[in-house]
Short mmCIF file of C-alpha atoms (C1' of nucleotides) in Angstrom, two decimals:
data_model
loop_
_atom_site.label_atom_id
_atom_site.label_comp_id
_atom_site.label_asym_id
_atom_site.label_seq_id
_atom_site.Cartn_x
_atom_site.Cartn_y
_atom_site.Cartn_z
CA UNK B 1108 23.56 -27.88 -27.01
CA UNK B 1109 21.27 -30.56 -25.58
CA UNK B 1110 21.61 -29.54 -21.96
CA UNK B 1111 20.89 -32.08 -19.26
CA UNK B 1112 17.56 -31.61 -17.42
CA UNK B 1113 19.00 -30.45 -14.11
CA UNK B 1114 16.51 -29.09 -11.59
CA UNK B 1115 17.44 -25.62 -10.38
CA UNK B 1116 15.88 -23.22 -7.96
CA UNK B 1117 13.92 -20.35 -9.41
CA UNK B 1118 16.67 -17.73 -9.10
CA UNK B 1119 19.35 -19.78 -10.78
CA UNK B 1120 17.04 -20.93 -13.52
CA UNK B 1121 15.86 -17.39 -14.11
CA UNK B 1122 19.38 -16.09 -14.56
CA UNK B 1123 20.60 -18.89 -16.76
CA UNK B 1124 17.51 -19.47 -18.88
CA UNK B 1125 15.60 -16.20 -18.81
CA UNK B 1126 12.26 -17.08 -20.32
CA UNK B 1127 10.12 -14.40 -21.90
CA UNK B 1128 7.78 -13.10 -19.23
CA UNK B 1129 7.38 -9.61 -20.63
CA UNK B 1130 3.65 -9.89 -21.26
CA UNK B 1131 2.96 -11.04 -17.71
CA UNK B 1132 5.22 -8.35 -16.26
CA UNK B 1133 3.52 -5.63 -18.27
CA UNK B 1134 0.15 -6.91 -17.14
CA UNK B 1135 1.24 -6.84 -13.51
CA UNK B 1136 2.57 -3.30 -13.82
CA UNK B 1137 -0.65 -2.15 -15.46
CA UNK B 1138 -2.76 -3.74 -12.72
CA UNK B 1139 -0.61 -2.01 -10.14
CA UNK B 1140 -0.97 1.32 -11.91
CA UNK B 1141 -4.75 0.98 -12.05
CA UNK B 1142 -5.17 0.10 -8.39
CA UNK B 1143 -2.69 2.75 -7.27
CA UNK B 1144 -4.47 5.42 -9.28
CA UNK B 1145 -7.90 4.48 -7.97
CA UNK B 1146 -6.72 3.95 -4.42
CA UNK B 1147 -4.92 7.29 -4.41
CA UNK B 1148 -8.00 9.10 -5.68
CA UNK B 1149 -10.27 7.40 -3.14
CA UNK B 1150 -7.80 8.13 -0.36
CA UNK B 1151 -7.66 11.82 -1.28
CA UNK B 1152 -11.45 12.14 -1.56
CA UNK B 1153 -12.08 10.38 1.75
CA UNK B 1154 -9.68 12.76 3.43
CA UNK B 1155 -11.05 15.84 1.71
CA UNK B 1156 -14.75 15.09 2.12
CA UNK B 1157 -14.85 13.18 5.39
CA UNK B 1158 -11.49 13.72 7.07
CA UNK B 1159 -10.98 10.00 7.33
CA UNK B 1160 -8.13 7.78 6.20
CA UNK B 1161 -8.53 4.88 3.81
CA UNK B 1162 -7.42 2.16 6.28
CA UNK B 1163 -10.00 3.35 8.79
CA UNK B 1164 -12.67 3.35 6.11
CA UNK B 1165 -11.68 -0.18 5.12
CA UNK B 1166 -11.87 -1.37 8.70
CA UNK B 1167 -15.28 0.17 9.20
CA UNK B 1168 -16.44 -1.37 5.94
CA UNK B 1169 -15.60 -4.81 7.30
CA UNK B 1170 -17.42 -4.13 10.56
CA UNK B 1171 -20.48 -2.84 8.77
CA UNK B 1172 -20.98 -6.30 7.28
CA UNK B 1173 -20.91 -7.85 10.77
CA UNK B 1174 -23.60 -6.28 12.97
CA UNK B 1175 -22.55 -8.49 15.89
CA UNK B 1176 -18.95 -7.39 15.56
CA UNK B 1177 -15.83 -9.29 14.66
CA UNK B 1178 -12.65 -10.41 16.38
CA UNK B 1179 -9.38 -8.68 15.65
CA UNK B 1180 -8.05 -11.81 14.01
CA UNK B 1181 -11.03 -11.97 11.68
CA UNK B 1182 -10.49 -8.33 10.80
CA UNK B 1183 -6.82 -8.94 10.16
CA UNK B 1184 -7.55 -11.85 7.81
CA UNK B 1185 -10.28 -10.06 5.88
CA UNK B 1186 -8.33 -6.86 5.48
CA UNK B 1187 -5.24 -8.87 4.59
CA UNK B 1188 -3.03 -6.90 6.94
CA UNK B 1189 -0.96 -7.88 9.96
CA UNK B 1190 -2.36 -8.34 13.46
CA UNK B 1191 -0.40 -5.49 14.97
CA UNK B 1192 -1.69 -3.19 12.30
CA UNK B 1193 -5.30 -3.91 13.25
CA UNK B 1194 -4.54 -3.35 16.92
CA UNK B 1195 -3.37 0.17 16.15
CA UNK B 1196 -6.20 1.01 13.77
CA UNK B 1197 -8.81 -0.12 16.28
CA UNK B 1198 -7.10 1.91 18.99
CA UNK B 1199 -7.48 5.10 16.97
CA UNK B 1200 -11.06 4.30 15.97
CA UNK B 1201 -11.86 3.75 19.64
CA UNK B 1202 -10.58 7.21 20.46
CA UNK B 1203 -12.69 8.79 17.74
CA UNK B 1204 -15.73 6.86 18.96
CA UNK B 1205 -16.42 5.01 15.75
CA UNK B 1206 -15.96 1.50 17.16
CA UNK B 1207 -16.23 -0.22 20.51
CA UNK B 1208 -14.69 -3.30 22.07
CA UNK B 1209 -16.71 -6.13 23.55
CA UNK B 1210 -15.76 -9.25 25.44
CA UNK B 1211 -15.89 -12.41 23.39
CA UNK B 1212 -18.65 -14.64 24.78
CA UNK B 1213 -16.64 -17.84 24.92
CA UNK B 1214 -12.97 -17.03 24.33
CA UNK B 1215 -11.20 -14.81 26.80
CA UNK B 1216 -8.23 -14.36 24.47
CA UNK B 1217 -10.30 -12.81 21.75
CA UNK B 1218 -11.63 -9.27 21.48
CA UNK B 1219 -14.73 -8.40 19.53
CA UNK B 1220 -14.92 -5.03 17.81
CA UNK B 1221 -18.12 -3.48 16.48
CA UNK B 1222 -19.29 -0.18 15.05
CA UNK B 1223 -20.90 2.23 17.49
CA UNK B 1224 -24.22 3.81 16.45
CA UNK B 1225 -22.22 6.92 15.59
CA UNK B 1226 -19.74 4.87 13.61
CA UNK B 1227 -22.54 3.16 11.73
CA UNK B 1228 -24.15 6.46 10.85
CA UNK B 1229 -20.91 8.12 9.79
CA UNK B 1230 -19.97 5.10 7.72
CA UNK B 1231 -23.28 5.04 5.87
CA UNK B 1232 -22.55 8.47 4.43
CA UNK B 1233 -19.02 7.59 3.48
CA UNK B 1234 -20.04 4.30 1.90
CA UNK B 1235 -22.62 5.94 -0.33
CA UNK B 1236 -20.10 8.49 -1.57
CA UNK B 1237 -17.50 5.78 -1.97
CA UNK B 1238 -19.80 3.74 -4.17
CA UNK B 1239 -20.47 6.78 -6.34
CA UNK B 1240 -16.77 7.45 -6.68
CA UNK B 1241 -15.97 3.90 -7.68
CA UNK B 1242 -18.75 4.01 -10.25
CA UNK B 1243 -17.37 7.30 -11.57
CA UNK B 1244 -13.83 5.94 -11.78
CA UNK B 1245 -14.91 2.75 -13.54
CA UNK B 1246 -17.34 4.48 -15.87
CA UNK B 1247 -14.91 3.93 -18.75
CA UNK B 1248 -15.93 0.27 -18.75
CA UNK B 1249 -19.10 -1.04 -20.32
CA UNK B 1250 -21.15 -3.51 -18.26
CA UNK B 1251 -19.79 -6.30 -20.43
CA UNK B 1252 -16.25 -5.15 -19.69
CA UNK B 1253 -16.98 -5.24 -15.98
CA UNK B 1254 -18.30 -8.78 -16.23
CA UNK B 1255 -15.35 -9.89 -18.31
CA UNK B 1256 -12.88 -8.34 -15.87
CA UNK B 1257 -14.63 -10.04 -12.96
CA UNK B 1258 -14.25 -13.38 -14.67
CA UNK B 1259 -10.58 -12.96 -15.58
CA UNK B 1260 -9.65 -11.56 -12.20
CA UNK B 1261 -11.53 -14.39 -10.53
CA UNK B 1262 -9.37 -16.82 -12.43
CA UNK B 1263 -6.24 -14.92 -11.43
CA UNK B 1264 -7.30 -14.67 -7.80
CA UNK B 1265 -7.91 -18.36 -7.31
CA UNK B 1266 -4.62 -19.28 -8.97
CA UNK B 1267 -2.65 -16.80 -6.88
CA UNK B 1268 -4.23 -18.17 -3.73
CA UNK B 1269 -3.16 -21.66 -4.70
CA UNK B 1270 0.42 -20.63 -5.37
CA UNK B 1271 0.71 -18.43 -2.31
CA UNK B 1272 -0.86 -20.65 0.35
CA UNK B 1273 -1.90 -24.16 -0.58
CA UNK A 1065 -43.45 11.44 -7.43
CA UNK A 1066 -42.11 13.47 -10.37
CA UNK A 1067 -39.25 15.04 -8.50
CA UNK A 1068 -37.73 18.25 -9.83
CA UNK A 1069 -34.35 17.90 -11.51
CA UNK A 1070 -32.28 19.58 -8.81
CA UNK A 1071 -28.52 19.30 -9.14
CA UNK A 1072 -26.93 17.88 -6.01
CA UNK A 1073 -23.40 17.13 -5.01
CA UNK A 1074 -22.25 13.53 -5.17
CA UNK A 1075 -22.70 12.74 -1.50
CA UNK A 1076 -26.23 14.02 -1.24
CA UNK A 1077 -27.27 12.43 -4.49
CA UNK A 1078 -25.75 9.13 -3.40
CA UNK A 1079 -27.70 9.09 -0.16
CA UNK A 1080 -31.01 10.15 -1.63
CA UNK A 1081 -30.91 8.22 -4.89
CA UNK A 1082 -28.57 5.33 -4.32
CA UNK A 1083 -27.98 3.89 -7.76
CA UNK A 1084 -26.94 0.29 -8.14
CA UNK A 1085 -23.17 0.22 -8.23
CA UNK A 1086 -22.76 -3.26 -6.83
CA UNK A 1087 -21.09 -4.72 -9.90
CA UNK A 1088 -18.49 -1.96 -10.02
CA UNK A 1089 -17.86 -2.21 -6.29
CA UNK A 1090 -17.37 -5.94 -6.45
CA UNK A 1091 -14.98 -5.49 -9.36
CA UNK A 1092 -12.97 -2.97 -7.42
CA UNK A 1093 -12.76 -5.21 -4.37
CA UNK A 1094 -11.66 -8.13 -6.50
CA UNK A 1095 -8.96 -6.04 -8.17
CA UNK A 1096 -7.77 -4.95 -4.76
CA UNK A 1097 -7.69 -8.54 -3.53
CA UNK A 1098 -5.68 -9.67 -6.54
CA UNK A 1099 -3.07 -6.95 -6.27
CA UNK A 1100 -2.81 -7.31 -2.50
CA UNK A 1101 -2.30 -11.05 -2.76
CA UNK A 1102 0.37 -10.74 -5.45
CA UNK A 1103 2.06 -7.77 -3.84
CA UNK A 1104 2.16 -9.52 -0.47
CA UNK A 1105 3.67 -12.64 -1.97
CA UNK A 1106 6.30 -10.66 -3.89
CA UNK A 1107 7.09 -8.61 -0.80
CA UNK A 1108 7.61 -11.74 1.30
CA UNK A 1109 9.76 -13.43 -1.32
CA UNK A 1110 11.96 -10.38 -1.88
CA UNK A 1111 12.55 -10.20 1.84
CA UNK A 1112 13.19 -13.93 2.23
CA UNK A 1113 15.43 -14.40 -0.80
CA UNK A 1114 17.21 -11.07 -1.03
CA UNK A 1115 16.63 -9.27 2.25
CA UNK A 1116 15.20 -6.28 0.39
CA UNK A 1117 11.91 -4.44 0.75
CA UNK A 1118 9.45 -3.99 -2.08
CA UNK A 1119 9.67 -0.17 -2.19
CA UNK A 1120 13.45 -0.37 -2.56
CA UNK A 1121 13.09 -2.93 -5.31
CA UNK A 1122 10.59 -0.70 -7.08
CA UNK A 1123 12.91 2.28 -6.87
CA UNK A 1124 15.84 0.31 -8.22
CA UNK A 1125 13.61 -1.00 -11.02
CA UNK A 1126 12.96 2.57 -12.12
CA UNK A 1127 16.64 3.45 -12.03
CA UNK A 1128 17.61 0.38 -13.99
CA UNK A 1129 15.65 1.76 -16.92
CA UNK A 1130 17.63 5.02 -16.77
CA UNK A 1131 21.37 4.33 -17.08
CA UNK A 1132 22.12 8.04 -16.78
CA UNK A 1133 20.08 8.31 -13.60
CA UNK A 1134 16.94 10.18 -12.81
CA UNK A 1135 15.90 13.12 -10.65
CA UNK A 1136 14.01 12.55 -7.43
CA UNK A 1137 10.96 14.24 -8.91
CA UNK A 1138 10.97 11.91 -11.87
CA UNK A 1139 11.26 8.94 -9.52
CA UNK A 1140 8.39 10.27 -7.44
CA UNK A 1141 6.14 10.65 -10.48
CA UNK A 1142 6.97 7.27 -11.96
CA UNK A 1143 6.60 5.42 -8.68
CA UNK A 1144 3.41 7.35 -7.95
CA UNK A 1145 4.47 8.16 -4.41
CA UNK A 1146 5.12 11.42 -2.60
CA UNK A 1147 8.33 13.41 -2.82
CA UNK A 1148 9.20 12.96 0.82
CA UNK A 1149 8.84 9.24 0.46
CA UNK A 1150 11.44 9.11 -2.29
CA UNK A 1151 13.84 11.23 -0.27
CA UNK A 1152 13.77 8.67 2.52
CA UNK A 1153 14.02 5.64 0.26
CA UNK A 1154 17.03 7.08 -1.56
CA UNK A 1155 18.67 7.90 1.77
CA UNK A 1156 18.48 4.27 2.83
CA UNK A 1157 19.64 2.97 -0.54
CA UNK A 1158 22.61 5.34 -0.34
CA UNK A 1159 23.61 3.82 2.98
CA UNK A 1160 23.42 0.30 1.60
CA UNK A 1161 25.48 1.36 -1.42
CA UNK A 1162 22.90 0.48 -4.05
CA UNK A 1163 22.48 3.98 -5.45
CA UNK A 1164 24.51 7.18 -5.69
CA UNK A 1165 23.67 10.85 -5.99
CA UNK A 1166 24.99 13.07 -8.74
CA UNK A 1167 24.77 16.77 -9.40
CA UNK A 1168 22.27 17.74 -12.07
CA UNK A 1169 24.15 19.26 -15.02
CA UNK A 1170 21.96 22.32 -15.46
CA UNK A 1171 19.59 22.59 -12.49
CA UNK A 1172 21.08 23.14 -9.07
CA UNK A 1173 17.77 22.38 -7.35
CA UNK A 1174 17.56 18.90 -8.78
CA UNK A 1175 19.37 15.78 -7.62
CA UNK A 1176 20.11 12.91 -9.95
CA UNK A 1177 20.14 9.38 -8.53
CA UNK A 1178 21.59 6.37 -10.30
CA UNK A 1179 22.36 2.73 -9.55
CA UNK A 1180 25.93 1.98 -8.50
CA UNK A 1181 27.68 -0.95 -10.25
CA UNK A 1182 26.91 -2.98 -7.13
CA UNK A 1183 23.29 -1.89 -7.21
CA UNK A 1184 23.00 -2.78 -10.86
CA UNK A 1185 24.44 -6.22 -10.25
CA UNK A 1186 22.30 -6.94 -7.21
CA UNK A 1187 19.19 -5.73 -9.02
CA UNK A 1188 19.81 -7.97 -12.02
CA UNK A 1189 19.48 -11.04 -9.81
CA UNK A 1190 16.37 -9.75 -8.08
CA UNK A 1191 14.72 -8.73 -11.34
CA UNK A 1192 15.19 -12.16 -12.88
CA UNK A 1193 13.65 -13.86 -9.86
CA UNK A 1194 10.88 -11.28 -9.76
CA UNK A 1195 9.95 -11.96 -13.37
CA UNK A 1196 9.80 -15.69 -12.66
CA UNK A 1197 7.58 -15.10 -9.66
CA UNK A 1198 5.17 -12.92 -11.58
CA UNK A 1199 4.98 -15.55 -14.31
CA UNK A 1200 4.31 -18.21 -11.68
CA UNK A 1201 1.60 -16.15 -10.02
CA UNK A 1202 -0.13 -15.31 -13.29
CA UNK A 1203 0.20 -18.82 -14.70
CA UNK A 1204 -3.52 -19.34 -14.14
CA UNK A 1205 -4.18 -17.11 -17.13
CA UNK A 1206 -3.90 -18.22 -20.74
CA UNK A 1207 -2.02 -15.89 -23.12
CA UNK A 1208 -5.35 -14.77 -24.52
CA UNK A 1209 -6.52 -13.92 -20.99
CA UNK A 1210 -3.41 -11.84 -20.44
CA UNK A 1211 -4.02 -9.94 -23.66
CA UNK A 1212 -7.67 -9.40 -22.83
CA UNK A 1213 -6.84 -8.17 -19.33
CA UNK A 1214 -4.25 -5.78 -20.73
CA UNK A 1215 -6.86 -4.33 -23.04
CA UNK A 1216 -9.56 -3.92 -20.42
CA UNK A 1217 -7.17 -2.52 -17.83
CA UNK A 1218 -5.81 -0.14 -20.43
CA UNK A 1219 -9.30 1.19 -20.93
CA UNK A 1220 -9.78 1.51 -17.17
CA UNK A 1221 -6.42 3.19 -16.67
CA UNK A 1222 -6.97 5.92 -19.23
CA UNK A 1223 -10.44 6.68 -17.92
CA UNK A 1224 -9.24 6.87 -14.31
CA UNK A 1225 -6.47 9.24 -15.35
CA UNK A 1226 -9.01 11.50 -17.01
CA UNK A 1227 -11.27 11.57 -13.97
CA UNK A 1228 -8.47 11.99 -11.47
CA UNK A 1229 -6.38 14.66 -13.17
CA UNK A 1230 -7.67 16.16 -16.41
"C1'" DG C 1300 18.03 43.88 -12.65
"C1'" DC C 1301 13.79 42.66 -9.60
"C1'" DC C 1302 9.22 40.47 -8.74
"C1'" DT C 1303 6.28 36.74 -9.08
"C1'" DG C 1304 5.14 32.33 -9.64
"C1'" DT C 1305 6.69 27.69 -10.15
"C1'" DT C 1306 9.48 23.73 -9.50
"C1'" DC C 1307 12.64 20.68 -6.73
"C1'" DC C 1308 13.78 18.89 -2.76
"C1'" DT C 1309 13.80 18.29 2.32
"C1'" DT C 1310 11.75 18.22 6.76
"C1'" DC C 1311 8.21 17.14 9.94
"C1'" DA C 1312 4.24 15.04 12.30
"C1'" DA C 1313 1.01 11.65 12.14
"C1'" DG C 1314 -0.37 7.54 10.65
"C1'" DT C 1315 0.11 2.96 8.43
"C1'" DA C 1316 2.54 -1.44 7.87
"C1'" DT C 1317 5.42 -5.58 8.59
"C1'" DA C 1318 7.80 -9.16 11.09
"C1'" DA C 1319 9.18 -11.05 15.15
"C1'" DA C 1320 8.94 -11.72 20.02
"C1'" DA C 1321 6.17 -11.87 24.17
"C1'" DT C 1322 1.85 -12.89 26.78
"C1'" DA C 1323 -2.41 -15.05 27.75
"C1'" DT C 1324 -5.71 -18.41 26.86
"C1'" DT C 1325 -7.55 -22.44 24.65
"C1'" DT C 1326 -7.21 -26.95 22.64
"C1'" DT C 1327 -5.07 -31.21 21.85
"C1'" DT C 1328 -2.46 -35.15 23.30
"C1'" DG C 1329 -0.44 -38.55 25.75
"C1'" DC I 920 -5.08 -34.22 34.29
"C1'" DA I 921 -0.45 -32.21 32.82
"C1'" DA I 922 2.41 -31.16 28.99
"C1'" DA I 923 2.59 -29.64 24.46
"C1'" DA I 924 0.80 -27.40 20.60
"C1'" DA I 925 -2.06 -24.07 18.71
"C1'" DT I 926 -4.50 -19.64 18.74
"C1'" DA I 927 -5.54 -14.50 19.76
"C1'" DT I 928 -3.71 -10.45 20.82
"C1'" DT I 929 -0.24 -7.07 22.12
"C1'" DT I 930 4.22 -5.17 22.02
"C1'" DT I 931 8.46 -3.75 19.89
"C1'" DA I 932 11.59 -2.22 16.36
"C1'" DT I 933 11.97 -0.71 11.95
"C1'" DA I 934 10.37 0.91 7.74
"C1'" DC I 935 7.17 3.06 4.67
"C1'" DT I 936 3.75 6.70 3.45
"C1'" DT I 937 1.22 10.79 3.16
"C1'" DG I 938 0.21 15.70 3.31
"C1'" DA I 939 1.67 19.96 4.48
"C1'" DA I 940 5.10 23.45 5.26
"C1'" DG I 941 9.43 25.53 4.13
"C1'" DG I 942 13.78 26.85 1.72
"C1'" DA I 943 16.50 27.11 -2.44
"C1'" DA I 944 16.77 27.71 -7.27
"C1'" DC I 945 14.76 28.49 -11.78
"C1'" DA I 946 11.81 31.07 -15.46
"C1'" DG I 947 9.23 34.72 -17.12
"C1'" DG I 948 7.73 39.50 -17.56
"C1'" DC I 949 8.53 44.16 -16.48
#
DNA sequence: GCCTGTTCCTTCAAGTATAAAATATTTTTG
DNA sequence: CAAAAATATTTTATACTTGAAGGAACAGGC
């Protein structure tokens, strides 16, 4: 054997020397299952109880943390979705009267979006229910489990950010 | 004080007696961030390297585990997406020649879908790269971390399933 | 056999999502 | 200051996704 140490791109290497990544794959699939299950349940409950979609709730949740409003770009980054997506979401939330647009004080390219008083009030009710639901769905975990998960996921998150961007 | 023990629905109770669910909420947001980051990276790489979308990859991944094929309903359940969604995905994968439809042996309502030889070959390459990518993205975790996460997420998953369905 | 309820799939409308191109404005640079 | 580069948003094309409604086929009891 004694193969020479040739550098290959990931695909070629993967096909010729398939390492054992089963544990990591299974972990990834389980993470995906968990988030899909929770997200699906939250989505259904938001629709049933408040007639609102999850993306709109998420957008309002970002705005709620910024009383002065936020630019579309900031929203896009925080929600981790594309710019065009935010444009459309804001458009629909404008129509329903939950958010309003303001001129940016110093940058005429930018648009600031903020919750309306109505939007703020509506969101408060949804957020309280949402918190209860998340607590209900994660009630299978002891406080120590929650802390442990936070720590491990924190480790994962910072590594993924390194690999993906930096 | 000494309020009477009246039973209220979740929304009302949440607004009037907001319990402290901050830890659980933060955990949920962190989980969401992790999966979104990884999913986004995998989606971009699949597109860049293979010109395929993540949903199509996911569908083919299910079929690869079923050499004899699988009904649309089974696909829908395993992928945790709606029926109509699967119909559309299969339609597009039929056009590209990655999957084929077969008659169900005993149930004329059902449709069986299976990978074509081409689809199987194409998927093999994508799956190998995908496994490498997942390993790369989760490399920030020690083997013990992976095992611990599997355990905790397993606990979460089974509880969520209970709450959501049963 | 028929009736009833269920399951399997498709269709549809609305909404969500990406990537890429286009536009407008700001900032940087030479 | 003018040109170039960078930024903020919108637009476009395409694809994905859901939830709900509908039609076809199955399964059971009568």
